[in-house]
PDB file of C-alpha atoms and ligand atoms in Angstrom:
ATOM      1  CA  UNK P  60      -1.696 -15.599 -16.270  1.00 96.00           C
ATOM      2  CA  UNK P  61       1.185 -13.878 -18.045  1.00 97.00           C
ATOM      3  CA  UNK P  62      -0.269 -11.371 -20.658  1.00 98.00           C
ATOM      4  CA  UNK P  63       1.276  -9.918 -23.912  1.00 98.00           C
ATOM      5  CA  UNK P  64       3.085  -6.815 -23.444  1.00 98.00           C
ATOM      6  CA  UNK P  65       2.072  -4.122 -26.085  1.00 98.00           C
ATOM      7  CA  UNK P  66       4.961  -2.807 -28.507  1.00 98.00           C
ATOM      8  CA  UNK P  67       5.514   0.854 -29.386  1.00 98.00           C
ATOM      9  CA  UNK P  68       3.699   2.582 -31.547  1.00 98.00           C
ATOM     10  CA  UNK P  69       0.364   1.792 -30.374  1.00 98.00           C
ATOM     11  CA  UNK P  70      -2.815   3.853 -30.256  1.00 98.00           C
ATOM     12  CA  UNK P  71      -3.703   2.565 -26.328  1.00 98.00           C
ATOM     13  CA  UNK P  72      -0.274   3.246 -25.131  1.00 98.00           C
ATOM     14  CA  UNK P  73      -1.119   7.236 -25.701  1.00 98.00           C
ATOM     15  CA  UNK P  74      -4.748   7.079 -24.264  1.00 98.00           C
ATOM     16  CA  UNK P  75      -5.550   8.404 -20.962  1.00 98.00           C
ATOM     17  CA  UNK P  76      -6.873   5.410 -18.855  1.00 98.00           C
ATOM     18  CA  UNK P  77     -10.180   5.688 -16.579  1.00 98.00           C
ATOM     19  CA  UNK P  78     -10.048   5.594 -12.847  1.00 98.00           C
ATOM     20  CA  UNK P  79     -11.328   2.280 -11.682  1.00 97.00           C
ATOM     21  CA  UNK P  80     -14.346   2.015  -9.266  1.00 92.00           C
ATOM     22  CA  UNK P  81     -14.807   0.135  -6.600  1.00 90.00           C
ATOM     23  CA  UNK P  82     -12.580  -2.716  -6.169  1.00 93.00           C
ATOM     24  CA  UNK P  83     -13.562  -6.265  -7.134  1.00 96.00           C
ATOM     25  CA  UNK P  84     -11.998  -9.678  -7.930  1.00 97.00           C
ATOM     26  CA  UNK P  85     -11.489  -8.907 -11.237  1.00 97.00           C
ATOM     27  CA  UNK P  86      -9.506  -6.238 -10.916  1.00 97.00           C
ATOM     28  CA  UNK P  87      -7.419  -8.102  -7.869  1.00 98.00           C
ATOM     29  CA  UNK P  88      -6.825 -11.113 -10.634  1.00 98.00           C
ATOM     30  CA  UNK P  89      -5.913  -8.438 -13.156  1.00 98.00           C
ATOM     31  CA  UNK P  90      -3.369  -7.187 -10.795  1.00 98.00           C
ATOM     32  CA  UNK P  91      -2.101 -10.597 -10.061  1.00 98.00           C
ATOM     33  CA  UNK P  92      -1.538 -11.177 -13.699  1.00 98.00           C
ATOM     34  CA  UNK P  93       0.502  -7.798 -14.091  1.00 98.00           C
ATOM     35  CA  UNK P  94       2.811  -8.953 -11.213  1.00 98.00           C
ATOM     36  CA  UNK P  95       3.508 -12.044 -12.677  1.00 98.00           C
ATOM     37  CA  UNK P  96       3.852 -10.517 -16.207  1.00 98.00           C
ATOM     38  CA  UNK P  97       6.179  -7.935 -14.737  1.00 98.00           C
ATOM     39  CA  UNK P  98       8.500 -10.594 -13.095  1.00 97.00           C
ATOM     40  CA  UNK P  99       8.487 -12.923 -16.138  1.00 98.00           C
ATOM     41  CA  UNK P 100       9.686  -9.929 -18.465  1.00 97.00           C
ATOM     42  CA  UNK P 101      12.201  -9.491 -15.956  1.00 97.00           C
ATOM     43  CA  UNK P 102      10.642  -5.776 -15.168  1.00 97.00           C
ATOM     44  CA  UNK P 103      10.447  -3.638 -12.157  1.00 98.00           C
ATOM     45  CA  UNK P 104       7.136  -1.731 -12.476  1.00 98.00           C
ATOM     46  CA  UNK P 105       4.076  -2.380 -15.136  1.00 98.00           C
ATOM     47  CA  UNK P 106       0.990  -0.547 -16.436  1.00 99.00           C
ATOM     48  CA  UNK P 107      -2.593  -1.831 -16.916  1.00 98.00           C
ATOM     49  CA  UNK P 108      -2.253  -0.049 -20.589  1.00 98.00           C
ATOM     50  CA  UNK P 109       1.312  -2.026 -21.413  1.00 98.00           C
ATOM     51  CA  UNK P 110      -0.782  -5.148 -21.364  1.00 98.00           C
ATOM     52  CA  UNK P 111      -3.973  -3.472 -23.336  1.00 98.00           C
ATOM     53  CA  UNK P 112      -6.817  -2.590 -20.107  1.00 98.00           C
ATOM     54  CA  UNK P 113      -7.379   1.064 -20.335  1.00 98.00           C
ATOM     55  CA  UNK P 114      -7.317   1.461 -16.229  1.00 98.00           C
ATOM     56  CA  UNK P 115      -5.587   3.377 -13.789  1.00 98.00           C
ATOM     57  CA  UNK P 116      -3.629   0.489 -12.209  1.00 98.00           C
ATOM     58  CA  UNK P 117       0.127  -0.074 -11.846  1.00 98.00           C
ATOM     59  CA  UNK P 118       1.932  -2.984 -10.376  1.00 98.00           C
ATOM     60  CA  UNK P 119       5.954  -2.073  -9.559  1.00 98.00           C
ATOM     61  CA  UNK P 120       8.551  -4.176  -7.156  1.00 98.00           C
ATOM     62  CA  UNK P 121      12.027  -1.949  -7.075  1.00 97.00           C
ATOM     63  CA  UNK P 122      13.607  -4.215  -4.603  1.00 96.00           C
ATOM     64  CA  UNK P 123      16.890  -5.551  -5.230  1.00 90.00           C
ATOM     65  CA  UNK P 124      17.306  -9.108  -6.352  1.00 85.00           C
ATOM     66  CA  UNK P 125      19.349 -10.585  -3.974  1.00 88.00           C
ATOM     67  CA  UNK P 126      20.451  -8.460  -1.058  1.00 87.00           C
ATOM     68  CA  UNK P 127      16.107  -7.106  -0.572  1.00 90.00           C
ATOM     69  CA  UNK P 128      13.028  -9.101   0.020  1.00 95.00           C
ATOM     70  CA  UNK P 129      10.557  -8.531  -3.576  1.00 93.00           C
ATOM     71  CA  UNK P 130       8.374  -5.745  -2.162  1.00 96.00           C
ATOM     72  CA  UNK P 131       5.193  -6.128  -5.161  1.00 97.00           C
ATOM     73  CA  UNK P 132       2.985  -3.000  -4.636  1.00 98.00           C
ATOM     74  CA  UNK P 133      -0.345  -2.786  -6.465  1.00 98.00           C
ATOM     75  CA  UNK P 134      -1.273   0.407  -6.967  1.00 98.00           C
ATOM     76  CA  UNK P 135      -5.467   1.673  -8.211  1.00 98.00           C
ATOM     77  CA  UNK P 136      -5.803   5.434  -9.268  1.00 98.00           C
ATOM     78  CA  UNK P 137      -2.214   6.285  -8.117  1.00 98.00           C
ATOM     79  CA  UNK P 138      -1.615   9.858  -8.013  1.00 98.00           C
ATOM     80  CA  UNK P 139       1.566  11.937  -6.925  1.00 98.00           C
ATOM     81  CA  UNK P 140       0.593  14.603  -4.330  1.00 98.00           C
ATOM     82  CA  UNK P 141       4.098  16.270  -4.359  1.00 98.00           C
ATOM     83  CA  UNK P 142       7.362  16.181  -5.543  1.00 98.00           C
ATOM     84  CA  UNK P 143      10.689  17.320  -4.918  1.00 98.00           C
ATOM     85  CA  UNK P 144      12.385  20.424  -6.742  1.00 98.00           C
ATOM     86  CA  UNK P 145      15.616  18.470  -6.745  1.00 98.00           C
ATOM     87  CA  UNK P 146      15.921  16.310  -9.521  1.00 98.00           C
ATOM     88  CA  UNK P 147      17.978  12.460 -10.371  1.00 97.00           C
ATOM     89  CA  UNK P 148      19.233  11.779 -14.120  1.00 98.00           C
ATOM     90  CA  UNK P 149      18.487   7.742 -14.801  1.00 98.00           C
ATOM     91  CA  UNK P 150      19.379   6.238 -17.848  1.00 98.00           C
ATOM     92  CA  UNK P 151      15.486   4.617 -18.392  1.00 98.00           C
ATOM     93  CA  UNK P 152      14.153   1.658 -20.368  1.00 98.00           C
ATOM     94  CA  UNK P 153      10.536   0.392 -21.013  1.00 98.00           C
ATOM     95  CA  UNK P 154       9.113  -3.111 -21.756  1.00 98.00           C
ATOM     96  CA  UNK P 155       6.843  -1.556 -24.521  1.00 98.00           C
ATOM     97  CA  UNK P 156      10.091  -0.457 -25.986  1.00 98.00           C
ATOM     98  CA  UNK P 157      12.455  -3.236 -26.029  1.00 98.00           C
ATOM     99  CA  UNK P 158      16.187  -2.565 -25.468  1.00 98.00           C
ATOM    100  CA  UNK P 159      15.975   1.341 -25.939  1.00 98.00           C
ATOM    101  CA  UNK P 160      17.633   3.416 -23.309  1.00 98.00           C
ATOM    102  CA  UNK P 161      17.946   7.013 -22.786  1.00 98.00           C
ATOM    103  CA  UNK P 162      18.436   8.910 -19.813  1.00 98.00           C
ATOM    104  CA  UNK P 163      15.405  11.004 -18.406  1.00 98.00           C
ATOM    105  CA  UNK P 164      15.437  13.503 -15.116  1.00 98.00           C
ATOM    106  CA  UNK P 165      12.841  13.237 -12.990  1.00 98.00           C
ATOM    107  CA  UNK P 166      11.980  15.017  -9.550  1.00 98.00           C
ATOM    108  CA  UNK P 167      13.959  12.738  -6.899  1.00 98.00           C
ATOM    109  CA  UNK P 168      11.443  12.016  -4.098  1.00 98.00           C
ATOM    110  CA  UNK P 169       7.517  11.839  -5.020  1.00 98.00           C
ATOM    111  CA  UNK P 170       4.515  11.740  -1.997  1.00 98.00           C
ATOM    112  CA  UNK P 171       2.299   8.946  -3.121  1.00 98.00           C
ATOM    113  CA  UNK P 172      -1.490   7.984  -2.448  1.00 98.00           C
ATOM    114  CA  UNK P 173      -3.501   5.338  -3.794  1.00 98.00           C
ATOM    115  CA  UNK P 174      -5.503   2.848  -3.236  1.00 98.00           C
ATOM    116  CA  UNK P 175      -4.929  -0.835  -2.535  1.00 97.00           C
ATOM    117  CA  UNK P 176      -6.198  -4.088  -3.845  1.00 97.00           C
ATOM    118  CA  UNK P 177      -8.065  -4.295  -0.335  1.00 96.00           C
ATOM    119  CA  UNK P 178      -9.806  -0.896  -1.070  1.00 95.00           C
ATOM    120  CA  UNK P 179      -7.461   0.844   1.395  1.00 97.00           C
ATOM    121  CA  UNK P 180      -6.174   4.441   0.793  1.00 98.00           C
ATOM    122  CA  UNK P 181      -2.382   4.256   0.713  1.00 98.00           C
ATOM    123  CA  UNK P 182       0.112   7.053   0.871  1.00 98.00           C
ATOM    124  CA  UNK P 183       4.121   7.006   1.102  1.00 98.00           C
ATOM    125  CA  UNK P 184       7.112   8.732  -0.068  1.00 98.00           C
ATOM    126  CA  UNK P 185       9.290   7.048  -2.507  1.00 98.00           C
ATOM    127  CA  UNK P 186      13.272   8.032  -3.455  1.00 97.00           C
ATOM    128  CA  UNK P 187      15.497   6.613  -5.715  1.00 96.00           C
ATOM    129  CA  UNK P 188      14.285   3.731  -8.004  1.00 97.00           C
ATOM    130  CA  UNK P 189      11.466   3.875  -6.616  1.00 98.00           C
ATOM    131  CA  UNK P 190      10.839   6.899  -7.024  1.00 98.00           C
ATOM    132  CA  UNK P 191      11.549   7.015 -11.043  1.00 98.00           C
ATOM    133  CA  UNK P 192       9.973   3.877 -11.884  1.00 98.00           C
ATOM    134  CA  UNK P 193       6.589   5.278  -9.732  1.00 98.00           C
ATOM    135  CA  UNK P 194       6.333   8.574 -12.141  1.00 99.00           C
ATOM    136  CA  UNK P 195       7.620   6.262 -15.162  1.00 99.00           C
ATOM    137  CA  UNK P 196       4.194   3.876 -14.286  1.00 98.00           C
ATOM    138  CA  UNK P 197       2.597   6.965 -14.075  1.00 98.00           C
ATOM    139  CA  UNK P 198       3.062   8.379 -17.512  1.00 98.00           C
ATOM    140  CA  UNK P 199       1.854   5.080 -18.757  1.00 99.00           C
ATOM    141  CA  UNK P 200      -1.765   6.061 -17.435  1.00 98.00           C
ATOM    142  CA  UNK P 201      -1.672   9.460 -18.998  1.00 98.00           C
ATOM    143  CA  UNK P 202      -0.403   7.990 -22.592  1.00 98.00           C
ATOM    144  CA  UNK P 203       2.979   9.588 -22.096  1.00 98.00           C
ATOM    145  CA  UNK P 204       6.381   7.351 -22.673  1.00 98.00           C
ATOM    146  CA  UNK P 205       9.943   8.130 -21.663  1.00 98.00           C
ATOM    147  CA  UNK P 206      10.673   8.999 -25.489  1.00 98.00           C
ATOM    148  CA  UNK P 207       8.990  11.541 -25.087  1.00 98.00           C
ATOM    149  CA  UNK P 208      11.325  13.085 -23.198  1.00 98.00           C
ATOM    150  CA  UNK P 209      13.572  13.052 -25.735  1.00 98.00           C
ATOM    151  CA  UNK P 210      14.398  15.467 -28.744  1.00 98.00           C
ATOM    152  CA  UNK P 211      12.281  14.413 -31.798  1.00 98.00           C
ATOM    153  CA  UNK P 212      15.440  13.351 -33.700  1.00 98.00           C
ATOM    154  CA  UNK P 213      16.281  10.618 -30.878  1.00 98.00           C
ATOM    155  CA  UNK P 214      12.241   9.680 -30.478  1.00 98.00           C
ATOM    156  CA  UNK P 215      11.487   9.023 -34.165  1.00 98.00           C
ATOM    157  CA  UNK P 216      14.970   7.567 -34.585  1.00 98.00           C
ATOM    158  CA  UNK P 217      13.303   4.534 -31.686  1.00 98.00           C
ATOM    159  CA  UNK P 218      10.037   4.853 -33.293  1.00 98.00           C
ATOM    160  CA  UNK P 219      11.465   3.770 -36.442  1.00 98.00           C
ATOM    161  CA  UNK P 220      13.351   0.782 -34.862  1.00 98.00           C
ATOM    162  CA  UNK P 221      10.185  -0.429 -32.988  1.00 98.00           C
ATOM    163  CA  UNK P 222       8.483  -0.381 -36.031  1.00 98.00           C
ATOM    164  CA  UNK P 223      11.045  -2.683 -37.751  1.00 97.00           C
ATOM    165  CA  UNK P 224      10.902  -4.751 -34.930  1.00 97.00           C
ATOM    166  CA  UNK P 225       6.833  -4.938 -35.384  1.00 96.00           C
ATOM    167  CA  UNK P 226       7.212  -5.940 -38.714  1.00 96.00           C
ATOM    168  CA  UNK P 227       9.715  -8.982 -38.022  1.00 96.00           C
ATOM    169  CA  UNK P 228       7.854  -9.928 -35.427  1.00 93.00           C
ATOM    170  CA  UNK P 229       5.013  -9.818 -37.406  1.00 93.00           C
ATOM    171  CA  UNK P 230       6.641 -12.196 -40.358  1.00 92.00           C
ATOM    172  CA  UNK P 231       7.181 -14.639 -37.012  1.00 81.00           C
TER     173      UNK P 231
HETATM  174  O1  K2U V 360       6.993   0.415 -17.367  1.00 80.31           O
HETATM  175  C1  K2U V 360       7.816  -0.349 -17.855  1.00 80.31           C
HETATM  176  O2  K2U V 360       7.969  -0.472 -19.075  1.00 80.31           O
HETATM  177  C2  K2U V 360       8.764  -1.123 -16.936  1.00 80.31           C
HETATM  178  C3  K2U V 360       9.981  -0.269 -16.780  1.00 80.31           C
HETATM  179  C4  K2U V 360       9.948   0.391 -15.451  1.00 80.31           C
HETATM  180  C5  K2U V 360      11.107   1.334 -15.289  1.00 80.31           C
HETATM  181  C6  K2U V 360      11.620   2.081 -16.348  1.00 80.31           C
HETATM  182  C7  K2U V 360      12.683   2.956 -16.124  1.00 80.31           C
HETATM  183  C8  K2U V 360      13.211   3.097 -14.860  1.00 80.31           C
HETATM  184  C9  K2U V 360      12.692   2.367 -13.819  1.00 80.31           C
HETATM  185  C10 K2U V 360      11.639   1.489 -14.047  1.00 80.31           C
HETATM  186  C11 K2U V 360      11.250  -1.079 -17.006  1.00 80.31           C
HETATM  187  O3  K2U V 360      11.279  -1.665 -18.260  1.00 80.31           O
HETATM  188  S1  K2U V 360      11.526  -2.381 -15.921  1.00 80.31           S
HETATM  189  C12 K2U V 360      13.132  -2.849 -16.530  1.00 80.31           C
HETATM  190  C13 K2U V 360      14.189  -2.183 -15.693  1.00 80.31           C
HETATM  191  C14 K2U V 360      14.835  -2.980 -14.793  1.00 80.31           C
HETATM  192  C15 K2U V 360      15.771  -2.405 -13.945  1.00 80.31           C
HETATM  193  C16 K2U V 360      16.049  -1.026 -14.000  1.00 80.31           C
HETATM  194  C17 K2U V 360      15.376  -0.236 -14.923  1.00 80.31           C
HETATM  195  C18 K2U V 360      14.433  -0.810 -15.786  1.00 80.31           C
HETATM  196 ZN1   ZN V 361       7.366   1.681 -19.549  1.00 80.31          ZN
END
């Protein structure tokens, strides 16, 4: 089912999530409620700690509405094995920080391995959206967010909003 998306700032969107062990149905229906949470936000990519379960899972599907079949890739203990020296600018957003964009630069093609939701080891090269929204999932597992690319000015500056936004959410 479709789970709550945590908001920025928020102590388990900075943690370091554990590797997950062996794979098991709970961790398939986990999975299956990322997707689903993912494509209800509208989002293209989603980490385990975005939705508060300290793993090492992502979920992302880059394809193009419209003119690409969806392409939803689940993703255990992802890790990048190498990555281009050239680099792409994209202006990035995240769904634990509502409507705040800024651009970020990022290598431009990442190798790929992990592990499936059938226990297979996985490996591919990824360019272009892909390719950013794979390192942006990434981060997410080692507690880092795209403002945190940014100069401190610009990051507290969003901070500060989110934490508006908190509190009138909060007051419902
Ligand atoms: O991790 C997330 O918060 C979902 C991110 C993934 C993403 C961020 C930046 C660049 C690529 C992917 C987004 O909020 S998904 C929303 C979105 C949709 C289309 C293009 C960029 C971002
Ligand atoms: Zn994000």
């Amino acid at each position: 089912m479709k789970r709550p998306i945590l908001i920025h700032p928020d102590p388990r969107l900075k943690k370091v999530c554990a590797p997950v062990p062996d794979m098991s149905d709970a961790l398939r229906s986990l999975a299956d409620d990322m997707l689903e949470t993912m494509y209800a936000a509208p989002g293209i990519g989603l980490a385990a700690p975005q939705i508060g379960v300290m793993d090492r899972l992502i979920v992302l599907d880059c394809a193009k509405e419209g003119d690409e079949n969806p392409r939803p890739l689940v993703m255990f203990n992802p890790q990048i094995t190498a990555s281009s020296d050239e680099t792409n600018v994209y202006e990035e957003g995240c769904l634990s920080i509502p409507d705040q964009y800024a651009e970020v630069t990022r290598p431009k093609v990442v190798d790929v391995e992990w592990m499936d939701r059938d226990g297979n080891a996985c490996s591919e090269t990824f360019d272009g959206l892909w390719a950013t929204c794979v390192q942006h999932e990434l981060d997410h597992l080692d507690g880092k967010l795209f403002i945190d690319y940014l100069k401190p000015l610009k990051r507290q500056m969003i901070t500060r909003k989110m934490q508006k936004l908190k509190r009138e959410r909060a007051r419902g």
